Amino acid sequence: MKVLIVDDNKQIISILEAYAKKEGYQTVIAVDGQEALDVFQRERPDIILLDVMMPKIDGFEVCRVIRKTSNVPIIMITARGEDFEKIMGLEIGADDYIVKPFSPGEIMARIKAILRRIQPKTENLQVFSYDNLQINLADYTVSINNKVLSLTKKEIEILWTLATKKDRVFSRDMLLNKLWGYDYIGDSRTVDSHIKRLRAKLEKYPHGKWEIKTIWGVGYKFEVSDNVKQ
């Protein structure tokens, strides 16, 4: 998922960007209202963190302009907490409103809550299909071109986690916590070992439109493209 962070305070941008990347989000930046609109048109983010008081165009006007063409979630951020500003922000189309000083962790939690509401509930699905790949959690099978692969339970869970969140980057720690549990005390490199074995099994079968891609220094993602090269 891609987050557009809009603020004229570079320190705030740096903090929010670091937290967003830690959660596995892509980030794009704007430092004034006009740039926010330009970046929005170019990058088409999945959610926007939007400061109110900015040069050129304020956040309220940016929100109004975006709402003419898009329902992208917008969380407005302001240094002032007057009720009338919160009400105005929500009435012109903001999804949430946060007052400075704020906790970056709280903002990440707000982002997750909003995205959960708008995303398909893949957690309730039992079968996932993309191109020639099918993952069935009902019987823990994976097939490519209708040929069933011999995968371990953990390999299937890794593939399911990545594939059902296409193009989202998962760090080793995120995968470790999700699939092994927070109380796991082993080395996070165990994720690398499992993915290495999983890739070796997948590469025996042609799958030109998708791959498990390493994002160096960050983690892994299930990348989809007509031009993926194995």
mmCIF file of C-alpha atoms in Angstrom:
data_model
loop_
_atom_site.group_PDB
_atom_site.id
_atom_site.type_symbol
_atom_site.label_atom_id
_atom_site.label_comp_id
_atom_site.label_asym_id
_atom_site.label_seq_id
_atom_site.Cartn_x
_atom_site.Cartn_y
_atom_site.Cartn_z
ATOM 1 C CA MET A 1 0.000 0.000 0.000
ATOM 2 C CA LYS A 2 1.224 3.498 -0.816
ATOM 3 C CA VAL A 3 0.972 6.359 1.712
ATOM 4 C CA LEU A 4 1.185 10.025 0.656
ATOM 5 C CA ILE A 5 2.600 12.115 3.528
ATOM 6 C CA VAL A 6 1.903 15.849 3.216
ATOM 7 C CA ASP A 7 3.495 18.269 5.692
ATOM 8 C CA ASP A 8 5.719 21.335 5.480
ATOM 9 C CA ASN A 9 7.687 20.168 8.537
ATOM 10 C CA LYS A 10 10.530 17.956 7.293
ATOM 11 C CA GLN A 11 11.115 16.456 10.727
ATOM 12 C CA ILE A 12 7.500 15.266 10.926
ATOM 13 C CA ILE A 13 7.750 13.864 7.400
ATOM 14 C CA SER A 14 10.926 11.990 8.328
ATOM 15 C CA ILE A 15 9.318 10.427 11.421
ATOM 16 C CA LEU A 16 6.098 9.415 9.669
ATOM 17 C CA GLU A 17 8.001 8.068 6.672
ATOM 18 C CA ALA A 18 10.220 5.916 8.914
ATOM 19 C CA TYR A 19 7.224 4.466 10.766
ATOM 20 C CA ALA A 20 5.274 3.840 7.547
ATOM 21 C CA LYS A 21 8.209 2.034 5.922
ATOM 22 C CA LYS A 22 8.646 -0.073 9.058
ATOM 23 C CA GLU A 23 5.026 -1.196 8.623
ATOM 24 C CA GLY A 24 5.750 -2.205 5.033
ATOM 25 C CA TYR A 25 4.086 0.730 3.264
ATOM 26 C CA GLN A 26 5.514 2.573 0.285
ATOM 27 C CA THR A 27 5.746 6.327 0.860
ATOM 28 C CA VAL A 28 5.570 9.430 -1.320
ATOM 29 C CA ILE A 29 6.105 12.950 -0.001
ATOM 30 C CA ALA A 30 4.767 16.484 -0.545
ATOM 31 C CA VAL A 31 5.713 19.649 1.375
ATOM 32 C CA ASP A 32 2.922 22.005 0.261
ATOM 33 C CA GLY A 33 -0.656 21.823 -0.959
ATOM 34 C CA GLN A 34 0.067 22.237 -4.644
ATOM 35 C CA GLU A 35 2.729 19.554 -4.595
ATOM 36 C CA ALA A 36 0.287 17.302 -2.728
ATOM 37 C CA LEU A 37 -2.195 17.539 -5.588
ATOM 38 C CA ASP A 38 0.533 16.955 -8.173
ATOM 39 C CA VAL A 39 1.898 13.906 -6.339
ATOM 40 C CA PHE A 40 -1.613 12.560 -5.803
ATOM 41 C CA GLN A 41 -2.357 12.707 -9.536
ATOM 42 C CA ARG A 42 0.966 11.103 -10.417
ATOM 43 C CA GLU A 43 1.286 8.425 -7.730
ATOM 44 C CA ARG A 44 -2.321 7.517 -6.898
ATOM 45 C CA PRO A 45 -1.674 6.639 -3.224
ATOM 46 C CA ASP A 46 -3.892 4.287 -1.221
ATOM 47 C CA ILE A 47 -4.160 6.662 1.749
ATOM 48 C CA ILE A 48 -3.126 10.273 2.525
ATOM 49 C CA LEU A 49 -1.771 11.857 5.717
ATOM 50 C CA LEU A 50 -2.622 15.521 5.156
ATOM 51 C CA ASP A 51 -1.443 18.475 7.237
ATOM 52 C CA VAL A 52 -3.921 21.371 7.448
ATOM 53 C CA MET A 53 -1.672 24.436 7.653
ATOM 54 C CA MET A 54 0.576 24.409 4.570
ATOM 55 C CA PRO A 55 2.021 26.849 2.019
ATOM 56 C CA LYS A 56 0.287 27.573 -1.307
ATOM 57 C CA ILE A 57 -2.887 25.556 -0.657
ATOM 58 C CA ASP A 58 -4.107 24.511 2.782
ATOM 59 C CA GLY A 59 -5.108 20.973 3.647
ATOM 60 C CA PHE A 60 -8.836 21.694 3.645
ATOM 61 C CA GLU A 61 -8.711 22.862 0.028
ATOM 62 C CA VAL A 62 -6.488 19.933 -0.965
ATOM 63 C CA CYS A 63 -9.077 17.596 0.547
ATOM 64 C CA ARG A 64 -11.920 19.337 -1.306
ATOM 65 C CA VAL A 65 -10.110 19.072 -4.651
ATOM 66 C CA ILE A 66 -9.237 15.394 -4.179
ATOM 67 C CA ARG A 67 -12.802 14.559 -3.137
ATOM 68 C CA LYS A 68 -14.090 15.796 -6.496
ATOM 69 C CA THR A 69 -12.496 12.808 -8.206
ATOM 70 C CA SER A 70 -11.458 10.260 -5.570
ATOM 71 C CA ASN A 71 -12.599 8.485 -2.400
ATOM 72 C CA VAL A 72 -9.026 7.746 -1.279
ATOM 73 C CA PRO A 73 -8.877 7.701 2.554
ATOM 74 C CA ILE A 74 -7.566 10.971 4.028
ATOM 75 C CA ILE A 75 -6.336 11.470 7.599
ATOM 76 C CA MET A 76 -5.988 15.168 8.391
ATOM 77 C CA ILE A 77 -3.327 16.381 10.832
ATOM 78 C CA THR A 78 -3.324 19.792 12.515
ATOM 79 C CA ALA A 79 -1.608 21.672 15.310
ATOM 80 C CA ARG A 80 -4.953 23.136 16.371
ATOM 81 C CA GLY A 81 -7.655 21.060 17.970
ATOM 82 C CA GLU A 82 -10.711 23.290 17.753
ATOM 83 C CA ASP A 83 -13.930 21.349 17.287
ATOM 84 C CA PHE A 84 -15.078 23.458 14.341
ATOM 85 C CA GLU A 85 -11.905 22.557 12.404
ATOM 86 C CA LYS A 86 -12.395 18.860 13.098
ATOM 87 C CA ILE A 87 -16.029 19.086 12.022
ATOM 88 C CA MET A 88 -15.129 20.986 8.856
ATOM 89 C CA GLY A 89 -12.423 18.482 7.975
ATOM 90 C CA LEU A 90 -14.807 15.562 8.379
ATOM 91 C CA GLU A 91 -17.617 17.322 6.526
ATOM 92 C CA ILE A 92 -15.460 18.034 3.464
ATOM 93 C CA GLY A 93 -14.514 14.384 3.220
ATOM 94 C CA ALA A 94 -11.682 13.523 5.627
ATOM 95 C CA ASP A 95 -11.882 10.017 7.105
ATOM 96 C CA ASP A 96 -10.074 10.835 10.337
ATOM 97 C CA TYR A 97 -8.556 13.802 12.188
ATOM 98 C CA ILE A 98 -5.446 13.852 14.419
ATOM 99 C CA VAL A 99 -4.129 16.769 16.505
ATOM 100 C CA LYS A 100 -0.427 17.494 17.011
ATOM 101 C CA PRO A 101 1.543 16.492 19.005
ATOM 102 C CA PHE A 102 0.714 12.926 18.069
ATOM 103 C CA SER A 103 2.114 9.454 18.520
ATOM 104 C CA PRO A 104 3.450 8.032 15.211
ATOM 105 C CA GLY A 105 2.324 4.623 16.426
ATOM 106 C CA GLU A 106 -1.229 5.913 16.802
ATOM 107 C CA ILE A 107 -1.198 7.231 13.247
ATOM 108 C CA MET A 108 -0.028 3.854 11.949
ATOM 109 C CA ALA A 109 -2.855 2.217 13.914
ATOM 110 C CA ARG A 110 -5.367 4.650 12.374
ATOM 111 C CA ILE A 111 -4.017 3.850 8.893
ATOM 112 C CA LYS A 112 -4.387 0.115 9.506
ATOM 113 C CA ALA A 113 -7.931 0.547 10.831
ATOM 114 C CA ILE A 114 -9.034 2.529 7.784
ATOM 115 C CA LEU A 115 -7.367 0.169 5.306
ATOM 116 C CA ARG A 116 -8.944 -2.842 7.018
ATOM 117 C CA ARG A 117 -12.373 -1.313 6.438
ATOM 118 C CA ILE A 118 -11.827 -0.751 2.722
ATOM 119 C CA GLN A 119 -9.840 -3.868 1.812
ATOM 120 C CA PRO A 120 -11.376 -7.232 0.900
ATOM 121 C CA LYS A 121 -11.458 -9.555 3.892
ATOM 122 C CA THR A 122 -8.947 -12.069 2.499
ATOM 123 C CA GLU A 123 -8.597 -13.523 6.013
ATOM 124 C CA ASN A 124 -12.044 -15.093 5.581
ATOM 125 C CA LEU A 125 -11.218 -16.631 2.222
ATOM 126 C CA GLN A 126 -10.139 -20.232 1.842
ATOM 127 C CA VAL A 127 -8.955 -20.111 -1.769
ATOM 128 C CA PHE A 128 -6.780 -17.529 -3.501
ATOM 129 C CA SER A 129 -6.050 -17.533 -7.246
ATOM 130 C CA TYR A 130 -3.843 -15.373 -9.409
ATOM 131 C CA ASP A 131 -2.791 -16.174 -12.973
ATOM 132 C CA ASN A 132 -1.816 -19.871 -12.900
ATOM 133 C CA LEU A 133 -1.400 -20.027 -9.108
ATOM 134 C CA GLN A 134 -4.011 -21.373 -6.690
ATOM 135 C CA ILE A 135 -3.633 -21.582 -2.907
ATOM 136 C CA ASN A 136 -6.254 -23.529 -0.954
ATOM 137 C CA LEU A 137 -6.157 -23.163 2.832
ATOM 138 C CA ALA A 138 -9.062 -25.542 3.289
ATOM 139 C CA ASP A 139 -6.812 -28.491 2.462
ATOM 140 C CA TYR A 140 -3.420 -26.712 2.477
ATOM 141 C CA THR A 141 -2.590 -27.289 -1.170
ATOM 142 C CA VAL A 142 -0.855 -25.099 -3.726
ATOM 143 C CA SER A 143 -1.035 -25.693 -7.468
ATOM 144 C CA ILE A 144 0.493 -24.074 -10.540
ATOM 145 C CA ASN A 145 -1.155 -24.874 -13.866
ATOM 146 C CA ASN A 146 -3.275 -27.401 -11.953
ATOM 147 C CA LYS A 147 -0.171 -29.299 -10.784
ATOM 148 C CA VAL A 148 -0.043 -29.714 -7.008
ATOM 149 C CA LEU A 149 3.264 -28.693 -5.407
ATOM 150 C CA SER A 150 4.850 -30.429 -2.450
ATOM 151 C CA LEU A 151 5.088 -27.585 0.072
ATOM 152 C CA THR A 152 5.323 -27.562 3.845
ATOM 153 C CA LYS A 153 2.635 -25.962 6.001
ATOM 154 C CA LYS A 154 4.859 -22.974 6.763
ATOM 155 C CA GLU A 155 5.801 -22.494 3.089
ATOM 156 C CA ILE A 156 2.105 -22.414 2.180
ATOM 157 C CA GLU A 157 1.388 -19.906 4.937
ATOM 158 C CA ILE A 158 4.227 -17.654 3.754
ATOM 159 C CA LEU A 159 2.986 -17.817 0.160
ATOM 160 C CA TRP A 160 -0.606 -17.116 1.243
ATOM 161 C CA THR A 161 0.457 -14.132 3.373
ATOM 162 C CA LEU A 162 2.458 -12.559 0.551
ATOM 163 C CA ALA A 163 0.087 -13.411 -2.312
ATOM 164 C CA THR A 164 -3.105 -12.160 -0.662
ATOM 165 C CA LYS A 165 -1.425 -8.766 -0.137
ATOM 166 C CA LYS A 166 -0.003 -8.355 -3.628
ATOM 167 C CA ASP A 167 2.836 -5.806 -3.930
ATOM 168 C CA ARG A 168 2.917 -5.122 -0.171
ATOM 169 C CA VAL A 169 6.387 -5.505 1.338
ATOM 170 C CA PHE A 170 6.675 -7.672 4.471
ATOM 171 C CA SER A 171 9.783 -7.420 6.628
ATOM 172 C CA ARG A 172 11.295 -10.556 8.156
ATOM 173 C CA ASP A 173 10.019 -9.512 11.577
ATOM 174 C CA MET A 174 6.489 -8.973 10.254
ATOM 175 C CA LEU A 175 6.421 -12.467 8.750
ATOM 176 C CA LEU A 176 8.027 -13.943 11.849
ATOM 177 C CA ASN A 177 5.487 -12.353 14.187
ATOM 178 C CA LYS A 178 2.521 -13.214 11.961
ATOM 179 C CA LEU A 179 3.427 -16.827 11.179
ATOM 180 C CA TRP A 180 5.649 -17.951 14.054
ATOM 181 C CA GLY A 181 4.178 -15.759 16.803
ATOM 182 C CA TYR A 182 5.484 -12.925 18.969
ATOM 183 C CA ASP A 183 6.931 -15.372 21.508
ATOM 184 C CA TYR A 184 9.186 -17.046 18.922
ATOM 185 C CA ILE A 185 12.796 -16.733 20.107
ATOM 186 C CA GLY A 186 14.624 -18.059 17.042
ATOM 187 C CA ASP A 187 16.647 -16.149 14.454
ATOM 188 C CA SER A 188 14.663 -13.997 11.995
ATOM 189 C CA ARG A 189 16.859 -15.495 9.257
ATOM 190 C CA THR A 190 14.651 -18.566 9.460
ATOM 191 C CA VAL A 191 12.289 -16.585 7.207
ATOM 192 C CA ASP A 192 15.038 -16.325 4.577
ATOM 193 C CA SER A 193 15.598 -20.080 4.716
ATOM 194 C CA HIS A 194 11.917 -20.872 4.258
ATOM 195 C CA ILE A 195 11.557 -18.443 1.367
ATOM 196 C CA LYS A 196 14.688 -19.814 -0.304
ATOM 197 C CA ARG A 197 13.218 -23.332 -0.219
ATOM 198 C CA LEU A 198 9.813 -22.059 -1.325
ATOM 199 C CA ARG A 199 11.318 -20.244 -4.310
ATOM 200 C CA ALA A 200 13.269 -23.348 -5.330
ATOM 201 C CA LYS A 201 10.031 -25.327 -5.454
ATOM 202 C CA LEU A 202 8.087 -22.623 -7.287
ATOM 203 C CA GLU A 203 10.804 -22.121 -9.893
ATOM 204 C CA LYS A 204 10.294 -25.657 -11.206
ATOM 205 C CA TYR A 205 7.042 -24.417 -12.738
ATOM 206 C CA PRO A 206 6.582 -21.506 -15.196
ATOM 207 C CA HIS A 207 4.895 -18.453 -13.691
ATOM 208 C CA GLY A 208 5.807 -15.406 -15.742
ATOM 209 C CA LYS A 209 3.331 -12.904 -14.246
ATOM 210 C CA TRP A 210 4.325 -13.149 -10.591
ATOM 211 C CA GLU A 211 7.246 -13.813 -8.289
ATOM 212 C CA ILE A 212 8.364 -13.573 -4.677
ATOM 213 C CA LYS A 213 10.717 -10.613 -4.846
ATOM 214 C CA THR A 214 13.380 -9.574 -2.363
ATOM 215 C CA ILE A 215 13.358 -5.884 -1.457
ATOM 216 C CA TRP A 216 16.912 -5.482 -0.211
ATOM 217 C CA GLY A 217 17.147 -4.100 3.295
ATOM 218 C CA VAL A 218 13.379 -4.314 3.763
ATOM 219 C CA GLY A 219 11.907 -7.770 3.167
ATOM 220 C CA TYR A 220 9.798 -9.656 0.630
ATOM 221 C CA LYS A 221 6.731 -9.128 -1.521
ATOM 222 C CA PHE A 222 4.561 -10.993 -4.012
ATOM 223 C CA GLU A 223 5.131 -8.918 -7.149
ATOM 224 C CA VAL A 224 2.729 -9.114 -10.067
ATOM 225 C CA SER A 225 3.585 -7.879 -13.537
ATOM 226 C CA ASP A 226 3.280 -8.868 -17.145
ATOM 227 C CA ASN A 227 7.034 -8.390 -17.396
ATOM 228 C CA VAL A 228 8.267 -10.324 -14.345
ATOM 229 C CA LYS A 229 11.374 -12.252 -15.265
ATOM 230 C CA GLN A 230 12.402 -15.399 -13.467
#
